Amino acid sequence: MSDLVAVWEVALSDGVHKIEFEHGTTSGKRVVYVDGKEEIRKEWMFKLVGKETFTVGAAKAKATINIDAVSGFAYEYTLEIDGKSLKKYMENRSKTTNTWVLSLDGMDCRVVLEKDTMDVWCNGKKMETVGEFVEDGTETHFSVGDHDCYIKAVSSGKRREGIIHTLIVDDREIPEAME
């Protein structure tokens, strides 16, 4: 019998990571899997509540699973990333990154721009980029296979909107993905 009690999907720059948590409420067993790989295993624990901390992804984001008793033998499991609830972390992330999902040569590609560092990731790999100033902003050039790609950054002209980032692949604009 599996003691799987929670599954989360966390979108980071290097990809979407699946976190699974097993909690044996009779034995106190705790097992954490990240992308199918066992990260933590504790067989016998007398304390059924508490937390388990581990890292996720290439950037080694700190993740914590909180185990709280709700009533009697019912438990609530919450995931925190870098000290924020998963919901808050993802809301904040949508402000600091742009994500595009497209198909190139029959393969799905997930391109992520980290706005604070201007790092570009494609399918979990940090890309080699070349920045260039152009008349109306900047362009960050990189290649995916035989495809010429760049992210164009232009001012929206509105202070509250800030800079607009657009991904161009082989001279066509790619719509941004909502994660």
Short mmCIF file of N, CA and C in Angstrom, two decimals:
data_model
loop_
_atom_site.label_atom_id
_atom_site.label_comp_id
_atom_site.label_asym_id
_atom_site.label_seq_id
_atom_site.Cartn_x
_atom_site.Cartn_y
_atom_site.Cartn_z
N MET A 1 0.84 -1.20 0.00
CA MET A 1 0.00 0.00 0.00
C MET A 1 0.88 1.25 0.00
N SER A 2 0.58 2.16 -0.90
CA SER A 2 1.37 3.38 -0.98
C SER A 2 0.82 4.41 0.01
N ASP A 3 1.73 5.15 0.61
CA ASP A 3 1.34 6.20 1.55
C ASP A 3 1.44 7.57 0.91
N LEU A 4 1.28 7.63 -0.43
CA LEU A 4 1.38 8.91 -1.14
C LEU A 4 0.22 9.81 -0.69
N VAL A 5 0.57 10.98 -0.12
CA VAL A 5 -0.47 11.87 0.40
C VAL A 5 -0.52 13.22 -0.32
N ALA A 6 0.56 13.57 -1.05
CA ALA A 6 0.56 14.87 -1.72
C ALA A 6 1.49 14.86 -2.93
N VAL A 7 1.06 15.58 -3.98
CA VAL A 7 1.87 15.75 -5.20
C VAL A 7 1.77 17.22 -5.60
N TRP A 8 2.92 17.84 -5.84
CA TRP A 8 2.94 19.23 -6.29
C TRP A 8 3.76 19.33 -7.57
N GLU A 9 3.42 20.29 -8.43
CA GLU A 9 4.26 20.61 -9.58
C GLU A 9 4.76 22.03 -9.41
N VAL A 10 6.09 22.20 -9.48
CA VAL A 10 6.72 23.49 -9.25
C VAL A 10 7.46 23.91 -10.52
N ALA A 11 7.06 25.03 -11.11
CA ALA A 11 7.71 25.54 -12.31
C ALA A 11 8.88 26.44 -11.92
N LEU A 12 10.10 25.99 -12.23
CA LEU A 12 11.30 26.79 -12.00
C LEU A 12 11.93 27.09 -13.36
N SER A 13 12.99 27.88 -13.36
CA SER A 13 13.62 28.27 -14.63
C SER A 13 14.10 27.06 -15.42
N ASP A 14 14.57 26.03 -14.71
CA ASP A 14 15.13 24.86 -15.41
C ASP A 14 14.07 23.81 -15.72
N GLY A 15 12.79 24.12 -15.50
CA GLY A 15 11.73 23.17 -15.86
C GLY A 15 10.69 23.04 -14.77
N VAL A 16 9.71 22.18 -15.04
CA VAL A 16 8.64 21.91 -14.07
C VAL A 16 9.03 20.65 -13.31
N HIS A 17 9.10 20.78 -11.99
CA HIS A 17 9.53 19.67 -11.14
C HIS A 17 8.33 19.10 -10.38
N LYS A 18 8.29 17.76 -10.32
CA LYS A 18 7.21 17.07 -9.61
C LYS A 18 7.73 16.63 -8.24
N ILE A 19 7.02 17.05 -7.20
CA ILE A 19 7.39 16.69 -5.83
C ILE A 19 6.28 15.79 -5.28
N GLU A 20 6.68 14.61 -4.79
CA GLU A 20 5.72 13.66 -4.22
C GLU A 20 6.11 13.39 -2.77
N PHE A 21 5.09 13.26 -1.93
CA PHE A 21 5.34 13.04 -0.50
C PHE A 21 4.53 11.86 0.01
N GLU A 22 5.24 10.89 0.62
CA GLU A 22 4.60 9.76 1.28
C GLU A 22 4.68 9.98 2.78
N HIS A 23 3.55 9.75 3.46
CA HIS A 23 3.51 9.91 4.92
C HIS A 23 2.74 8.73 5.50
N GLY A 24 3.45 7.87 6.20
CA GLY A 24 2.79 6.74 6.86
C GLY A 24 2.29 7.20 8.22
N THR A 25 1.00 7.34 8.35
CA THR A 25 0.48 7.90 9.61
C THR A 25 0.49 6.89 10.76
N THR A 26 0.75 5.62 10.45
CA THR A 26 0.89 4.65 11.55
C THR A 26 2.36 4.48 11.93
N SER A 27 3.26 4.45 10.93
CA SER A 27 4.69 4.25 11.21
C SER A 27 5.45 5.55 11.34
N GLY A 28 4.86 6.64 10.85
CA GLY A 28 5.57 7.91 10.85
C GLY A 28 6.53 8.03 9.68
N LYS A 29 6.51 7.03 8.79
CA LYS A 29 7.41 7.03 7.63
C LYS A 29 7.21 8.31 6.81
N ARG A 30 8.33 8.89 6.34
CA ARG A 30 8.27 10.07 5.47
C ARG A 30 9.22 9.83 4.30
N VAL A 31 8.69 9.98 3.07
CA VAL A 31 9.54 9.85 1.88
C VAL A 31 9.21 11.01 0.95
N VAL A 32 10.27 11.69 0.48
CA VAL A 32 10.11 12.80 -0.46
C VAL A 32 10.79 12.41 -1.77
N TYR A 33 10.04 12.53 -2.88
CA TYR A 33 10.58 12.28 -4.22
C TYR A 33 10.56 13.60 -5.00
N VAL A 34 11.65 13.89 -5.70
CA VAL A 34 11.69 15.03 -6.62
C VAL A 34 11.97 14.46 -8.00
N ASP A 35 11.04 14.68 -8.93
CA ASP A 35 11.15 14.15 -10.29
C ASP A 35 11.39 12.64 -10.28
N GLY A 36 10.70 11.92 -9.37
CA GLY A 36 10.80 10.47 -9.31
C GLY A 36 12.01 9.95 -8.57
N LYS A 37 12.92 10.84 -8.14
CA LYS A 37 14.14 10.42 -7.43
C LYS A 37 13.96 10.65 -5.93
N GLU A 38 14.26 9.62 -5.15
CA GLU A 38 14.10 9.72 -3.70
C GLU A 38 15.12 10.69 -3.12
N GLU A 39 14.63 11.71 -2.38
CA GLU A 39 15.50 12.72 -1.77
C GLU A 39 15.65 12.48 -0.27
N ILE A 40 14.54 12.10 0.38
CA ILE A 40 14.55 11.89 1.84
C ILE A 40 13.76 10.62 2.13
N ARG A 41 14.28 9.80 3.04
CA ARG A 41 13.52 8.64 3.52
C ARG A 41 13.77 8.51 5.02
N LYS A 42 12.69 8.52 5.78
CA LYS A 42 12.76 8.28 7.23
C LYS A 42 11.73 7.21 7.52
N GLU A 43 12.18 6.06 8.02
CA GLU A 43 11.29 4.92 8.18
C GLU A 43 10.39 5.02 9.41
N TRP A 44 10.97 5.25 10.59
CA TRP A 44 10.17 5.25 11.81
C TRP A 44 10.33 6.59 12.50
N MET A 45 9.20 7.28 12.70
CA MET A 45 9.24 8.54 13.43
C MET A 45 8.05 8.57 14.37
N PHE A 46 8.33 8.90 15.62
CA PHE A 46 7.23 8.94 16.60
C PHE A 46 6.44 10.23 16.46
N LYS A 47 7.11 11.28 16.00
CA LYS A 47 6.43 12.57 15.83
C LYS A 47 5.83 12.60 14.42
N LEU A 48 4.51 12.65 14.33
CA LEU A 48 3.85 12.59 13.03
C LEU A 48 3.74 13.96 12.35
N VAL A 49 3.91 15.04 13.13
CA VAL A 49 3.88 16.38 12.53
C VAL A 49 5.30 16.93 12.46
N GLY A 50 5.49 17.98 11.69
CA GLY A 50 6.82 18.57 11.58
C GLY A 50 7.07 19.04 10.17
N LYS A 51 8.36 19.02 9.75
CA LYS A 51 8.67 19.47 8.41
C LYS A 51 9.87 18.71 7.84
N GLU A 52 9.91 18.67 6.51
CA GLU A 52 11.03 18.07 5.79
C GLU A 52 11.54 19.12 4.81
N THR A 53 12.86 19.35 4.81
CA THR A 53 13.45 20.37 3.94
C THR A 53 14.43 19.72 2.97
N PHE A 54 14.41 20.16 1.73
CA PHE A 54 15.26 19.61 0.67
C PHE A 54 15.40 20.68 -0.42
N THR A 55 16.14 20.37 -1.49
CA THR A 55 16.31 21.34 -2.57
C THR A 55 15.70 20.82 -3.87
N VAL A 56 15.33 21.76 -4.75
CA VAL A 56 14.68 21.44 -6.02
C VAL A 56 15.36 22.20 -7.14
N GLY A 57 15.62 21.51 -8.25
CA GLY A 57 16.07 22.18 -9.47
C GLY A 57 17.54 22.54 -9.50
N ALA A 58 17.96 23.06 -10.65
CA ALA A 58 19.36 23.41 -10.88
C ALA A 58 19.82 24.51 -9.93
N ALA A 59 18.92 25.44 -9.60
CA ALA A 59 19.28 26.54 -8.71
C ALA A 59 19.21 26.14 -7.24
N LYS A 60 18.88 24.87 -6.98
CA LYS A 60 18.77 24.33 -5.62
C LYS A 60 17.88 25.20 -4.74
N ALA A 61 16.66 25.46 -5.23
CA ALA A 61 15.68 26.22 -4.44
C ALA A 61 15.35 25.42 -3.19
N LYS A 62 15.25 26.11 -2.04
CA LYS A 62 14.95 25.45 -0.78
C LYS A 62 13.45 25.15 -0.71
N ALA A 63 13.11 23.90 -0.52
CA ALA A 63 11.71 23.48 -0.43
C ALA A 63 11.47 22.86 0.95
N THR A 64 10.30 23.15 1.52
CA THR A 64 9.93 22.60 2.82
C THR A 64 8.50 22.09 2.75
N ILE A 65 8.31 20.84 3.17
CA ILE A 65 6.96 20.29 3.31
C ILE A 65 6.60 20.39 4.79
N ASN A 66 5.50 21.08 5.08
CA ASN A 66 5.01 21.21 6.45
C ASN A 66 3.90 20.17 6.67
N ILE A 67 4.01 19.45 7.78
CA ILE A 67 3.03 18.43 8.12
C ILE A 67 2.33 18.90 9.40
N ASP A 68 1.04 19.21 9.28
CA ASP A 68 0.29 19.71 10.43
C ASP A 68 -0.92 18.82 10.69
N ALA A 69 -1.23 18.61 11.97
CA ALA A 69 -2.43 17.86 12.33
C ALA A 69 -3.63 18.79 12.22
N VAL A 70 -4.68 18.32 11.56
CA VAL A 70 -5.89 19.12 11.41
C VAL A 70 -6.87 18.73 12.51
N SER A 71 -7.21 17.43 12.58
CA SER A 71 -8.07 16.94 13.65
C SER A 71 -7.87 15.43 13.72
N GLY A 72 -7.83 14.92 14.94
CA GLY A 72 -7.67 13.47 15.11
C GLY A 72 -6.47 12.93 14.34
N PHE A 73 -6.77 12.08 13.34
CA PHE A 73 -5.69 11.51 12.53
C PHE A 73 -5.68 12.07 11.11
N ALA A 74 -6.18 13.31 10.96
CA ALA A 74 -6.15 13.96 9.64
C ALA A 74 -4.98 14.94 9.62
N TYR A 75 -4.30 14.99 8.49
CA TYR A 75 -3.13 15.85 8.38
C TYR A 75 -3.25 16.76 7.16
N GLU A 76 -2.59 17.90 7.26
CA GLU A 76 -2.55 18.84 6.15
C GLU A 76 -1.09 18.97 5.73
N TYR A 77 -0.85 18.96 4.41
CA TYR A 77 0.51 19.03 3.88
C TYR A 77 0.62 20.28 3.01
N THR A 78 1.57 21.15 3.35
CA THR A 78 1.77 22.36 2.55
C THR A 78 3.23 22.43 2.11
N LEU A 79 3.42 22.96 0.90
CA LEU A 79 4.77 23.08 0.35
C LEU A 79 5.17 24.55 0.32
N GLU A 80 6.38 24.82 0.81
CA GLU A 80 6.95 26.17 0.72
C GLU A 80 8.19 26.11 -0.15
N ILE A 81 8.37 27.13 -0.99
CA ILE A 81 9.59 27.26 -1.79
C ILE A 81 10.25 28.58 -1.39
N ASP A 82 11.53 28.50 -1.04
CA ASP A 82 12.29 29.68 -0.58
C ASP A 82 11.53 30.46 0.49
N GLY A 83 10.89 29.74 1.42
CA GLY A 83 10.23 30.37 2.55
C GLY A 83 8.85 30.95 2.27
N LYS A 84 8.35 30.79 1.04
CA LYS A 84 7.01 31.30 0.70
C LYS A 84 6.10 30.13 0.36
N SER A 85 4.80 30.30 0.62
CA SER A 85 3.85 29.26 0.22
C SER A 85 3.98 29.09 -1.30
N LEU A 86 3.65 27.91 -1.79
CA LEU A 86 3.77 27.64 -3.23
C LEU A 86 3.00 28.68 -4.04
N LYS A 87 1.80 29.03 -3.58
CA LYS A 87 0.97 30.01 -4.29
C LYS A 87 1.68 31.37 -4.36
N LYS A 88 2.18 31.85 -3.20
CA LYS A 88 2.88 33.14 -3.15
C LYS A 88 4.14 33.10 -4.01
N TYR A 89 4.88 31.99 -3.93
CA TYR A 89 6.12 31.85 -4.70
C TYR A 89 5.82 31.95 -6.20
N MET A 90 4.77 31.27 -6.66
CA MET A 90 4.44 31.28 -8.09
C MET A 90 3.94 32.66 -8.53
N GLU A 91 3.19 33.35 -7.66
CA GLU A 91 2.74 34.71 -7.98
C GLU A 91 3.94 35.64 -8.13
N ASN A 92 4.89 35.54 -7.20
CA ASN A 92 6.10 36.37 -7.24
C ASN A 92 6.93 36.03 -8.47
N ARG A 93 7.01 34.74 -8.78
CA ARG A 93 7.79 34.27 -9.92
C ARG A 93 7.25 34.83 -11.24
N SER A 94 5.93 34.96 -11.33
CA SER A 94 5.35 35.48 -12.57
C SER A 94 5.73 36.95 -12.79
N LYS A 95 6.14 37.63 -11.71
CA LYS A 95 6.59 39.02 -11.84
C LYS A 95 8.07 39.09 -12.25
N THR A 96 8.84 38.06 -11.90
CA THR A 96 10.30 38.10 -12.12
C THR A 96 10.75 37.29 -13.33
N THR A 97 9.82 36.53 -13.95
CA THR A 97 10.20 35.73 -15.11
C THR A 97 9.15 35.84 -16.21
N ASN A 98 9.56 35.54 -17.44
CA ASN A 98 8.63 35.35 -18.55
C ASN A 98 8.86 33.93 -19.06
N THR A 99 7.78 33.25 -19.45
CA THR A 99 7.89 31.88 -19.95
C THR A 99 7.15 31.76 -21.27
N TRP A 100 7.80 31.08 -22.21
CA TRP A 100 7.19 30.78 -23.51
C TRP A 100 7.30 29.29 -23.75
N VAL A 101 6.25 28.69 -24.31
CA VAL A 101 6.28 27.27 -24.67
C VAL A 101 5.98 27.19 -26.16
N LEU A 102 6.87 26.52 -26.90
CA LEU A 102 6.70 26.41 -28.34
C LEU A 102 7.21 25.07 -28.82
N SER A 103 6.86 24.73 -30.06
CA SER A 103 7.32 23.49 -30.65
C SER A 103 8.36 23.83 -31.72
N LEU A 104 9.55 23.24 -31.61
CA LEU A 104 10.61 23.43 -32.61
C LEU A 104 11.07 22.07 -33.07
N ASP A 105 11.04 21.84 -34.36
CA ASP A 105 11.46 20.55 -34.95
C ASP A 105 10.73 19.38 -34.29
N GLY A 106 9.44 19.57 -34.01
CA GLY A 106 8.63 18.51 -33.43
C GLY A 106 8.87 18.27 -31.95
N MET A 107 9.65 19.15 -31.31
CA MET A 107 9.97 18.98 -29.89
C MET A 107 9.44 20.18 -29.11
N ASP A 108 8.84 19.94 -27.94
CA ASP A 108 8.37 21.04 -27.11
C ASP A 108 9.55 21.74 -26.46
N CYS A 109 9.54 23.07 -26.51
CA CYS A 109 10.58 23.87 -25.87
C CYS A 109 9.94 24.81 -24.88
N ARG A 110 10.55 24.90 -23.70
CA ARG A 110 10.09 25.83 -22.67
C ARG A 110 11.22 26.82 -22.45
N VAL A 111 10.99 28.08 -22.85
CA VAL A 111 12.00 29.14 -22.73
C VAL A 111 11.60 30.05 -21.57
N VAL A 112 12.55 30.29 -20.66
CA VAL A 112 12.29 31.14 -19.50
C VAL A 112 13.33 32.26 -19.46
N LEU A 113 12.84 33.48 -19.28
CA LEU A 113 13.71 34.64 -19.08
C LEU A 113 13.62 35.05 -17.61
N GLU A 114 14.78 35.09 -16.93
CA GLU A 114 14.83 35.62 -15.58
C GLU A 114 15.13 37.11 -15.73
N LYS A 115 14.12 37.95 -15.45
CA LYS A 115 14.24 39.39 -15.73
C LYS A 115 15.33 40.07 -14.90
N ASP A 116 15.56 39.60 -13.67
CA ASP A 116 16.56 40.27 -12.83
C ASP A 116 17.99 40.05 -13.31
N THR A 117 18.28 38.87 -13.85
CA THR A 117 19.64 38.56 -14.30
C THR A 117 19.76 38.55 -15.82
N MET A 118 18.60 38.55 -16.53
CA MET A 118 18.52 38.41 -17.99
C MET A 118 19.06 37.06 -18.45
N ASP A 119 19.10 36.06 -17.53
CA ASP A 119 19.47 34.69 -17.91
C ASP A 119 18.32 34.09 -18.70
N VAL A 120 18.67 33.31 -19.74
CA VAL A 120 17.67 32.63 -20.56
C VAL A 120 17.89 31.13 -20.40
N TRP A 121 16.80 30.40 -20.14
CA TRP A 121 16.84 28.96 -19.99
C TRP A 121 15.97 28.33 -21.07
N CYS A 122 16.41 27.20 -21.62
CA CYS A 122 15.58 26.45 -22.56
C CYS A 122 15.63 24.98 -22.16
N ASN A 123 14.48 24.41 -21.83
CA ASN A 123 14.36 23.01 -21.41
C ASN A 123 15.39 22.62 -20.36
N GLY A 124 15.56 23.49 -19.36
CA GLY A 124 16.43 23.14 -18.24
C GLY A 124 17.89 23.49 -18.42
N LYS A 125 18.27 24.03 -19.58
CA LYS A 125 19.67 24.41 -19.80
C LYS A 125 19.78 25.92 -19.91
N LYS A 126 20.78 26.47 -19.20
CA LYS A 126 21.03 27.91 -19.30
C LYS A 126 21.69 28.16 -20.66
N MET A 127 21.14 29.12 -21.41
CA MET A 127 21.60 29.37 -22.78
C MET A 127 22.74 30.38 -22.81
N GLU A 128 23.63 30.22 -23.80
CA GLU A 128 24.64 31.24 -24.09
C GLU A 128 23.92 32.37 -24.80
N THR A 129 24.04 33.59 -24.30
CA THR A 129 23.32 34.71 -24.92
C THR A 129 24.27 35.84 -25.28
N VAL A 130 23.83 36.66 -26.23
CA VAL A 130 24.56 37.87 -26.61
C VAL A 130 23.56 39.02 -26.58
N GLY A 131 23.85 40.04 -25.79
CA GLY A 131 22.96 41.20 -25.69
C GLY A 131 23.36 42.26 -26.70
N GLU A 132 22.34 42.98 -27.18
CA GLU A 132 22.59 44.00 -28.20
C GLU A 132 21.61 45.15 -27.98
N PHE A 133 22.12 46.39 -28.03
CA PHE A 133 21.24 47.55 -27.96
C PHE A 133 20.70 47.83 -29.34
N VAL A 134 19.38 48.05 -29.44
CA VAL A 134 18.76 48.40 -30.71
C VAL A 134 18.00 49.71 -30.51
N GLU A 135 17.49 50.26 -31.60
CA GLU A 135 16.88 51.58 -31.56
C GLU A 135 15.81 51.74 -30.47
N ASP A 136 14.93 50.73 -30.32
CA ASP A 136 13.82 50.89 -29.37
C ASP A 136 13.96 50.05 -28.10
N GLY A 137 15.16 49.51 -27.82
CA GLY A 137 15.34 48.72 -26.60
C GLY A 137 16.57 47.85 -26.68
N THR A 138 16.43 46.59 -26.23
CA THR A 138 17.54 45.65 -26.30
C THR A 138 17.05 44.33 -26.88
N GLU A 139 18.02 43.56 -27.39
CA GLU A 139 17.73 42.21 -27.87
C GLU A 139 18.75 41.27 -27.24
N THR A 140 18.25 40.14 -26.72
CA THR A 140 19.11 39.11 -26.15
C THR A 140 19.04 37.91 -27.09
N HIS A 141 20.13 37.66 -27.84
CA HIS A 141 20.16 36.63 -28.87
C HIS A 141 20.69 35.30 -28.33
N PHE A 142 20.10 34.20 -28.82
CA PHE A 142 20.56 32.84 -28.50
C PHE A 142 20.05 31.91 -29.59
N SER A 143 20.55 30.68 -29.58
CA SER A 143 20.12 29.70 -30.59
C SER A 143 19.56 28.47 -29.90
N VAL A 144 18.52 27.90 -30.53
CA VAL A 144 18.00 26.60 -30.11
C VAL A 144 18.08 25.73 -31.35
N GLY A 145 19.00 24.77 -31.34
CA GLY A 145 19.23 23.96 -32.55
C GLY A 145 19.67 24.88 -33.68
N ASP A 146 18.98 24.79 -34.83
CA ASP A 146 19.31 25.64 -35.98
C ASP A 146 18.47 26.91 -36.01
N HIS A 147 17.77 27.20 -34.93
CA HIS A 147 16.84 28.34 -34.92
C HIS A 147 17.46 29.55 -34.25
N ASP A 148 17.36 30.70 -34.93
CA ASP A 148 17.81 31.97 -34.36
C ASP A 148 16.69 32.53 -33.50
N CYS A 149 17.02 32.84 -32.25
CA CYS A 149 16.02 33.32 -31.31
C CYS A 149 16.55 34.59 -30.65
N TYR A 150 15.63 35.47 -30.28
CA TYR A 150 16.01 36.59 -29.42
C TYR A 150 14.81 37.07 -28.63
N ILE A 151 15.13 37.65 -27.47
CA ILE A 151 14.10 38.25 -26.64
C ILE A 151 14.28 39.74 -26.74
N LYS A 152 13.24 40.40 -27.21
CA LYS A 152 13.27 41.85 -27.39
C LYS A 152 12.66 42.49 -26.15
N ALA A 153 13.37 43.49 -25.59
CA ALA A 153 12.88 44.21 -24.42
C ALA A 153 12.66 45.66 -24.82
N VAL A 154 11.41 46.11 -24.72
CA VAL A 154 11.10 47.51 -25.04
C VAL A 154 10.27 48.10 -23.90
N SER A 155 10.40 49.39 -23.71
CA SER A 155 9.62 50.07 -22.68
C SER A 155 8.16 50.14 -23.12
N SER A 156 7.27 49.91 -22.16
CA SER A 156 5.83 50.01 -22.46
C SER A 156 5.41 51.47 -22.56
N GLY A 157 6.26 52.37 -22.06
CA GLY A 157 5.89 53.78 -22.01
C GLY A 157 5.05 54.10 -20.79
N LYS A 158 4.67 53.06 -20.04
CA LYS A 158 3.87 53.24 -18.82
C LYS A 158 4.68 52.71 -17.64
N ARG A 159 4.82 53.54 -16.62
CA ARG A 159 5.65 53.16 -15.49
C ARG A 159 5.15 51.90 -14.79
N ARG A 160 3.84 51.74 -14.66
CA ARG A 160 3.29 50.59 -13.94
C ARG A 160 3.47 49.29 -14.71
N GLU A 161 3.54 49.37 -16.03
CA GLU A 161 3.72 48.16 -16.84
C GLU A 161 5.18 47.80 -17.00
N GLY A 162 6.05 48.79 -17.03
CA GLY A 162 7.49 48.53 -17.14
C GLY A 162 7.91 48.09 -18.53
N ILE A 163 8.79 47.10 -18.56
CA ILE A 163 9.38 46.64 -19.81
C ILE A 163 8.60 45.45 -20.35
N ILE A 164 8.38 45.44 -21.66
CA ILE A 164 7.68 44.34 -22.31
C ILE A 164 8.72 43.45 -22.99
N HIS A 165 8.69 42.14 -22.67
CA HIS A 165 9.61 41.18 -23.26
C HIS A 165 8.87 40.32 -24.28
N THR A 166 9.46 40.17 -25.46
CA THR A 166 8.84 39.40 -26.54
C THR A 166 9.86 38.40 -27.08
N LEU A 167 9.46 37.14 -27.22
CA LEU A 167 10.34 36.13 -27.80
C LEU A 167 10.08 36.06 -29.31
N ILE A 168 11.16 36.16 -30.07
CA ILE A 168 11.10 36.05 -31.53
C ILE A 168 11.94 34.83 -31.93
N VAL A 169 11.32 33.88 -32.65
CA VAL A 169 12.03 32.70 -33.14
C VAL A 169 11.85 32.65 -34.65
N ASP A 170 12.97 32.62 -35.38
CA ASP A 170 12.94 32.60 -36.85
C ASP A 170 12.00 33.69 -37.38
N ASP A 171 12.16 34.90 -36.85
CA ASP A 171 11.40 36.08 -37.28
C ASP A 171 9.90 36.01 -37.01
N ARG A 172 9.45 35.11 -36.12
CA ARG A 172 8.02 35.15 -35.76
C ARG A 172 7.88 35.25 -34.23
N GLU A 173 6.88 36.04 -33.83
CA GLU A 173 6.64 36.30 -32.41
C GLU A 173 5.94 35.11 -31.76
N ILE A 174 6.41 34.72 -30.57
CA ILE A 174 5.83 33.58 -29.83
C ILE A 174 5.02 34.14 -28.66
N PRO A 175 3.75 33.74 -28.51
CA PRO A 175 2.95 34.24 -27.38
C PRO A 175 3.47 33.69 -26.05
N GLU A 176 3.37 34.51 -25.01
CA GLU A 176 3.83 34.10 -23.69
C GLU A 176 2.89 33.06 -23.10
N ALA A 177 3.45 32.10 -22.35
CA ALA A 177 2.65 31.05 -21.69
C ALA A 177 2.29 31.52 -20.30
N MET A 178 1.10 31.17 -19.84
CA MET A 178 0.70 31.46 -18.47
C MET A 178 0.90 30.21 -17.64
N GLU A 179 1.74 30.30 -16.60
CA GLU A 179 2.00 29.12 -15.76
C GLU A 179 1.26 29.25 -14.45
#
